[in-house]
């Protein structure tokens, strides 16, 4: 469905500049990932204590990264998110590819959907629901940059 929405949004000017279509696809995807990864303290939905959950995000064009039931933060540890792997997968993707983004931390599902009396953070679902608006906003920027 997201693919159809993307295609419909850019269809009117896609034939003119294929590079612009790719730019919209990749920048929109990067924007969704940034939204997913934004901590509550910075206006996002993700609770961040040690940074382990944020650091566990992986990307793939082949399959959804799996939650690792043994992946837990070390007591007293602090973790930093490095977006290099994510950006590399997005950069290597072609328009029309399916991109998978998943957290491997054992408690990722509990944070997303809620558990043990804690409410859901819904940092993935709500970011992805913004796909259409993100594509629209990005398309405007790219159209201006390409002089369209």
PDB file of C-alpha atoms in Angstrom:
ATOM      1  CA  UNK A   1       0.000   0.000   0.000  1.00  0.00           C
ATOM      2  CA  UNK A   2       2.810   2.413   0.814  1.00  0.00           C
ATOM      3  CA  UNK A   3       4.253   1.715  -2.645  1.00  0.00           C
ATOM      4  CA  UNK A   4       0.958   2.721  -4.286  1.00  0.00           C
ATOM      5  CA  UNK A   5       0.785   5.898  -2.224  1.00  0.00           C
ATOM      6  CA  UNK A   6       4.366   6.738  -3.184  1.00  0.00           C
ATOM      7  CA  UNK A   7       3.668   6.120  -6.868  1.00  0.00           C
ATOM      8  CA  UNK A   8       0.500   8.204  -6.863  1.00  0.00           C
ATOM      9  CA  UNK A   9       2.181  11.122  -5.119  1.00  0.00           C
ATOM     10  CA  UNK A  10       4.981  11.508  -7.627  1.00  0.00           C
ATOM     11  CA  UNK A  11       3.345  10.151 -10.797  1.00  0.00           C
ATOM     12  CA  UNK A  12       2.641  13.555 -12.334  1.00  0.00           C
ATOM     13  CA  UNK A  13       6.260  14.574 -12.603  1.00  0.00           C
ATOM     14  CA  UNK A  14       8.127  11.259 -12.289  1.00  0.00           C
ATOM     15  CA  UNK A  15       8.753  10.835 -15.988  1.00  0.00           C
ATOM     16  CA  UNK A  16      10.567  14.157 -16.275  1.00  0.00           C
ATOM     17  CA  UNK A  17      13.438  13.484 -13.878  1.00  0.00           C
ATOM     18  CA  UNK A  18      13.988   9.862 -12.748  1.00  0.00           C
ATOM     19  CA  UNK A  19      16.706  11.011 -10.327  1.00  0.00           C
ATOM     20  CA  UNK A  20      14.121  13.118  -8.526  1.00  0.00           C
ATOM     21  CA  UNK A  21      11.938  10.064  -7.958  1.00  0.00           C
ATOM     22  CA  UNK A  22      14.858   8.217  -6.406  1.00  0.00           C
ATOM     23  CA  UNK A  23      15.677  11.237  -4.241  1.00  0.00           C
ATOM     24  CA  UNK A  24      12.087  11.405  -2.943  1.00  0.00           C
ATOM     25  CA  UNK A  25      12.069   7.669  -2.192  1.00  0.00           C
ATOM     26  CA  UNK A  26      15.373   7.668  -0.324  1.00  0.00           C
ATOM     27  CA  UNK A  27      14.906  10.930   1.566  1.00  0.00           C
ATOM     28  CA  UNK A  28      11.354   9.986   2.594  1.00  0.00           C
ATOM     29  CA  UNK A  29      12.636   6.655   3.886  1.00  0.00           C
ATOM     30  CA  UNK A  30      15.430   8.367   5.821  1.00  0.00           C
ATOM     31  CA  UNK A  31      12.866  10.749   7.312  1.00  0.00           C
ATOM     32  CA  UNK A  32      10.647   7.891   8.527  1.00  0.00           C
ATOM     33  CA  UNK A  33      13.645   6.216  10.168  1.00  0.00           C
ATOM     34  CA  UNK A  34      14.605   9.511  11.848  1.00  0.00           C
ATOM     35  CA  UNK A  35      11.070   9.822  13.181  1.00  0.00           C
ATOM     36  CA  UNK A  36      11.117   6.241  14.503  1.00  0.00           C
ATOM     37  CA  UNK A  37      14.430   6.893  16.237  1.00  0.00           C
ATOM     38  CA  UNK A  38      13.577  10.252  17.823  1.00  0.00           C
ATOM     39  CA  UNK A  39      13.686  10.032  21.624  1.00  0.00           C
ATOM     40  CA  UNK A  40      10.886  11.439  23.742  1.00  0.00           C
ATOM     41  CA  UNK A  41      13.237  14.104  25.062  1.00  0.00           C
ATOM     42  CA  UNK A  42      13.627  15.396  21.496  1.00  0.00           C
ATOM     43  CA  UNK A  43       9.906  15.311  20.699  1.00  0.00           C
ATOM     44  CA  UNK A  44       9.671  11.698  19.534  1.00  0.00           C
ATOM     45  CA  UNK A  45       7.930   8.637  20.914  1.00  0.00           C
ATOM     46  CA  UNK A  46      10.855   6.368  21.819  1.00  0.00           C
ATOM     47  CA  UNK A  47      11.776   6.075  25.489  1.00  0.00           C
ATOM     48  CA  UNK A  48      15.548   6.046  25.827  1.00  0.00           C
ATOM     49  CA  UNK A  49      17.360   4.905  28.944  1.00  0.00           C
ATOM     50  CA  UNK A  50      20.605   3.225  27.864  1.00  0.00           C
ATOM     51  CA  UNK A  51      20.177   3.705  24.103  1.00  0.00           C
ATOM     52  CA  UNK A  52      20.219  -0.057  23.539  1.00  0.00           C
ATOM     53  CA  UNK A  53      16.870  -0.188  21.748  1.00  0.00           C
ATOM     54  CA  UNK A  54      17.808   2.671  19.382  1.00  0.00           C
ATOM     55  CA  UNK A  55      21.185   1.032  18.702  1.00  0.00           C
ATOM     56  CA  UNK A  56      19.506  -2.279  17.835  1.00  0.00           C
ATOM     57  CA  UNK A  57      17.781  -0.939  14.695  1.00  0.00           C
ATOM     58  CA  UNK A  58      18.786  -2.842  11.564  1.00  0.00           C
ATOM     59  CA  UNK A  59      17.776  -2.526   7.905  1.00  0.00           C
ATOM     60  CA  UNK A  60      17.514  -5.048   5.083  1.00  0.00           C
ATOM     61  CA  UNK A  61      16.182  -5.411   1.565  1.00  0.00           C
ATOM     62  CA  UNK A  62      15.869  -9.189   1.985  1.00  0.00           C
ATOM     63  CA  UNK A  63      13.860  -9.813   5.168  1.00  0.00           C
ATOM     64  CA  UNK A  64      12.685  -8.226   8.393  1.00  0.00           C
ATOM     65  CA  UNK A  65      15.478  -8.182  10.995  1.00  0.00           C
ATOM     66  CA  UNK A  66      14.491 -10.477  13.851  1.00  0.00           C
ATOM     67  CA  UNK A  67      14.186  -9.706  17.516  1.00  0.00           C
ATOM     68  CA  UNK A  68      16.947 -11.502  19.401  1.00  0.00           C
ATOM     69  CA  UNK A  69      15.455 -12.876  22.645  1.00  0.00           C
ATOM     70  CA  UNK A  70      18.906 -12.704  24.282  1.00  0.00           C
ATOM     71  CA  UNK A  71      19.665  -9.096  23.258  1.00  0.00           C
ATOM     72  CA  UNK A  72      19.586  -7.073  26.476  1.00  0.00           C
ATOM     73  CA  UNK A  73      21.632  -4.068  27.589  1.00  0.00           C
ATOM     74  CA  UNK A  74      24.504  -4.654  29.967  1.00  0.00           C
ATOM     75  CA  UNK A  75      23.836  -3.246  33.435  1.00  0.00           C
ATOM     76  CA  UNK A  76      25.196   0.288  33.558  1.00  0.00           C
ATOM     77  CA  UNK A  77      25.934   0.263  29.833  1.00  0.00           C
ATOM     78  CA  UNK A  78      25.320   3.123  27.451  1.00  0.00           C
ATOM     79  CA  UNK A  79      24.743   2.596  23.736  1.00  0.00           C
ATOM     80  CA  UNK A  80      24.999   4.942  20.796  1.00  0.00           C
ATOM     81  CA  UNK A  81      22.964   4.649  17.623  1.00  0.00           C
ATOM     82  CA  UNK A  82      25.093   4.523  14.482  1.00  0.00           C
ATOM     83  CA  UNK A  83      23.008   5.057  11.359  1.00  0.00           C
ATOM     84  CA  UNK A  84      25.708   3.859   8.948  1.00  0.00           C
ATOM     85  CA  UNK A  85      24.152   0.450   8.237  1.00  0.00           C
ATOM     86  CA  UNK A  86      20.690   1.979   7.839  1.00  0.00           C
ATOM     87  CA  UNK A  87      21.903   4.683   5.451  1.00  0.00           C
ATOM     88  CA  UNK A  88      23.885   2.126   3.428  1.00  0.00           C
ATOM     89  CA  UNK A  89      20.825  -0.070   2.891  1.00  0.00           C
ATOM     90  CA  UNK A  90      18.685   2.921   1.899  1.00  0.00           C
ATOM     91  CA  UNK A  91      21.386   4.248  -0.432  1.00  0.00           C
ATOM     92  CA  UNK A  92      21.709   0.847  -2.117  1.00  0.00           C
ATOM     93  CA  UNK A  93      17.967   0.377  -2.583  1.00  0.00           C
ATOM     94  CA  UNK A  94      16.172   0.958  -5.849  1.00  0.00           C
ATOM     95  CA  UNK A  95      12.784   2.613  -6.172  1.00  0.00           C
ATOM     96  CA  UNK A  96      10.248  -0.157  -5.757  1.00  0.00           C
ATOM     97  CA  UNK A  97      12.405  -2.266  -3.433  1.00  0.00           C
ATOM     98  CA  UNK A  98      10.863  -3.328  -0.154  1.00  0.00           C
ATOM     99  CA  UNK A  99      12.895  -2.043   2.765  1.00  0.00           C
ATOM    100  CA  UNK A 100      12.676  -3.692   6.174  1.00  0.00           C
ATOM    101  CA  UNK A 101      13.566  -1.899   9.390  1.00  0.00           C
ATOM    102  CA  UNK A 102      13.482  -3.829  12.635  1.00  0.00           C
ATOM    103  CA  UNK A 103      14.762  -3.631  16.169  1.00  0.00           C
ATOM    104  CA  UNK A 104      16.693  -6.631  17.466  1.00  0.00           C
ATOM    105  CA  UNK A 105      16.519  -5.775  21.190  1.00  0.00           C
ATOM    106  CA  UNK A 106      14.621  -8.461  23.103  1.00  0.00           C
ATOM    107  CA  UNK A 107      12.148  -5.930  24.497  1.00  0.00           C
ATOM    108  CA  UNK A 108      11.477  -4.055  21.232  1.00  0.00           C
ATOM    109  CA  UNK A 109       7.965  -5.468  20.884  1.00  0.00           C
ATOM    110  CA  UNK A 110       7.146  -4.557  24.484  1.00  0.00           C
ATOM    111  CA  UNK A 111       8.112  -0.929  23.843  1.00  0.00           C
ATOM    112  CA  UNK A 112       6.225  -0.735  20.558  1.00  0.00           C
ATOM    113  CA  UNK A 113       3.024  -2.451  21.721  1.00  0.00           C
ATOM    114  CA  UNK A 114       3.157  -2.041  25.510  1.00  0.00           C
ATOM    115  CA  UNK A 115       3.513  -4.758  28.144  1.00  0.00           C
ATOM    116  CA  UNK A 116       3.304  -5.378  31.871  1.00  0.00           C
ATOM    117  CA  UNK A 117       0.959  -2.448  32.413  1.00  0.00           C
ATOM    118  CA  UNK A 118       3.115  -0.003  30.437  1.00  0.00           C
ATOM    119  CA  UNK A 119       1.466   1.805  27.530  1.00  0.00           C
ATOM    120  CA  UNK A 120       2.719   1.330  23.981  1.00  0.00           C
ATOM    121  CA  UNK A 121       5.250   3.807  22.607  1.00  0.00           C
ATOM    122  CA  UNK A 122       4.184   3.058  19.009  1.00  0.00           C
ATOM    123  CA  UNK A 123       7.325   4.719  17.650  1.00  0.00           C
ATOM    124  CA  UNK A 124       7.362   2.504  14.545  1.00  0.00           C
ATOM    125  CA  UNK A 125       3.645   2.365  13.735  1.00  0.00           C
ATOM    126  CA  UNK A 126       3.045   6.075  14.090  1.00  0.00           C
ATOM    127  CA  UNK A 127       6.124   7.002  12.057  1.00  0.00           C
ATOM    128  CA  UNK A 128       5.104   4.664   9.232  1.00  0.00           C
ATOM    129  CA  UNK A 129       1.573   6.084   9.260  1.00  0.00           C
ATOM    130  CA  UNK A 130       3.163   9.398   8.286  1.00  0.00           C
ATOM    131  CA  UNK A 131       4.567   7.951   5.044  1.00  0.00           C
ATOM    132  CA  UNK A 132       2.127   9.795   2.778  1.00  0.00           C
ATOM    133  CA  UNK A 133       2.712  13.169   4.427  1.00  0.00           C
ATOM    134  CA  UNK A 134       6.459  12.556   4.454  1.00  0.00           C
ATOM    135  CA  UNK A 135       6.504  11.735   0.721  1.00  0.00           C
ATOM    136  CA  UNK A 136       4.410  14.808  -0.029  1.00  0.00           C
ATOM    137  CA  UNK A 137       6.699  17.090   1.985  1.00  0.00           C
ATOM    138  CA  UNK A 138       9.852  15.549   0.521  1.00  0.00           C
ATOM    139  CA  UNK A 139       8.472  15.689  -3.023  1.00  0.00           C
ATOM    140  CA  UNK A 140       7.944  19.434  -2.684  1.00  0.00           C
ATOM    141  CA  UNK A 141      11.547  19.915  -1.557  1.00  0.00           C
ATOM    142  CA  UNK A 142      12.938  17.701  -4.324  1.00  0.00           C
ATOM    143  CA  UNK A 143      10.780  19.350  -6.999  1.00  0.00           C
ATOM    144  CA  UNK A 144      12.116  22.735  -5.931  1.00  0.00           C
ATOM    145  CA  UNK A 145      15.702  21.457  -5.886  1.00  0.00           C
ATOM    146  CA  UNK A 146      15.330  20.050  -9.418  1.00  0.00           C
ATOM    147  CA  UNK A 147      13.535  23.160 -10.631  1.00  0.00           C
ATOM    148  CA  UNK A 148      10.313  21.327 -11.422  1.00  0.00           C
TER     149      UNK A 148
END
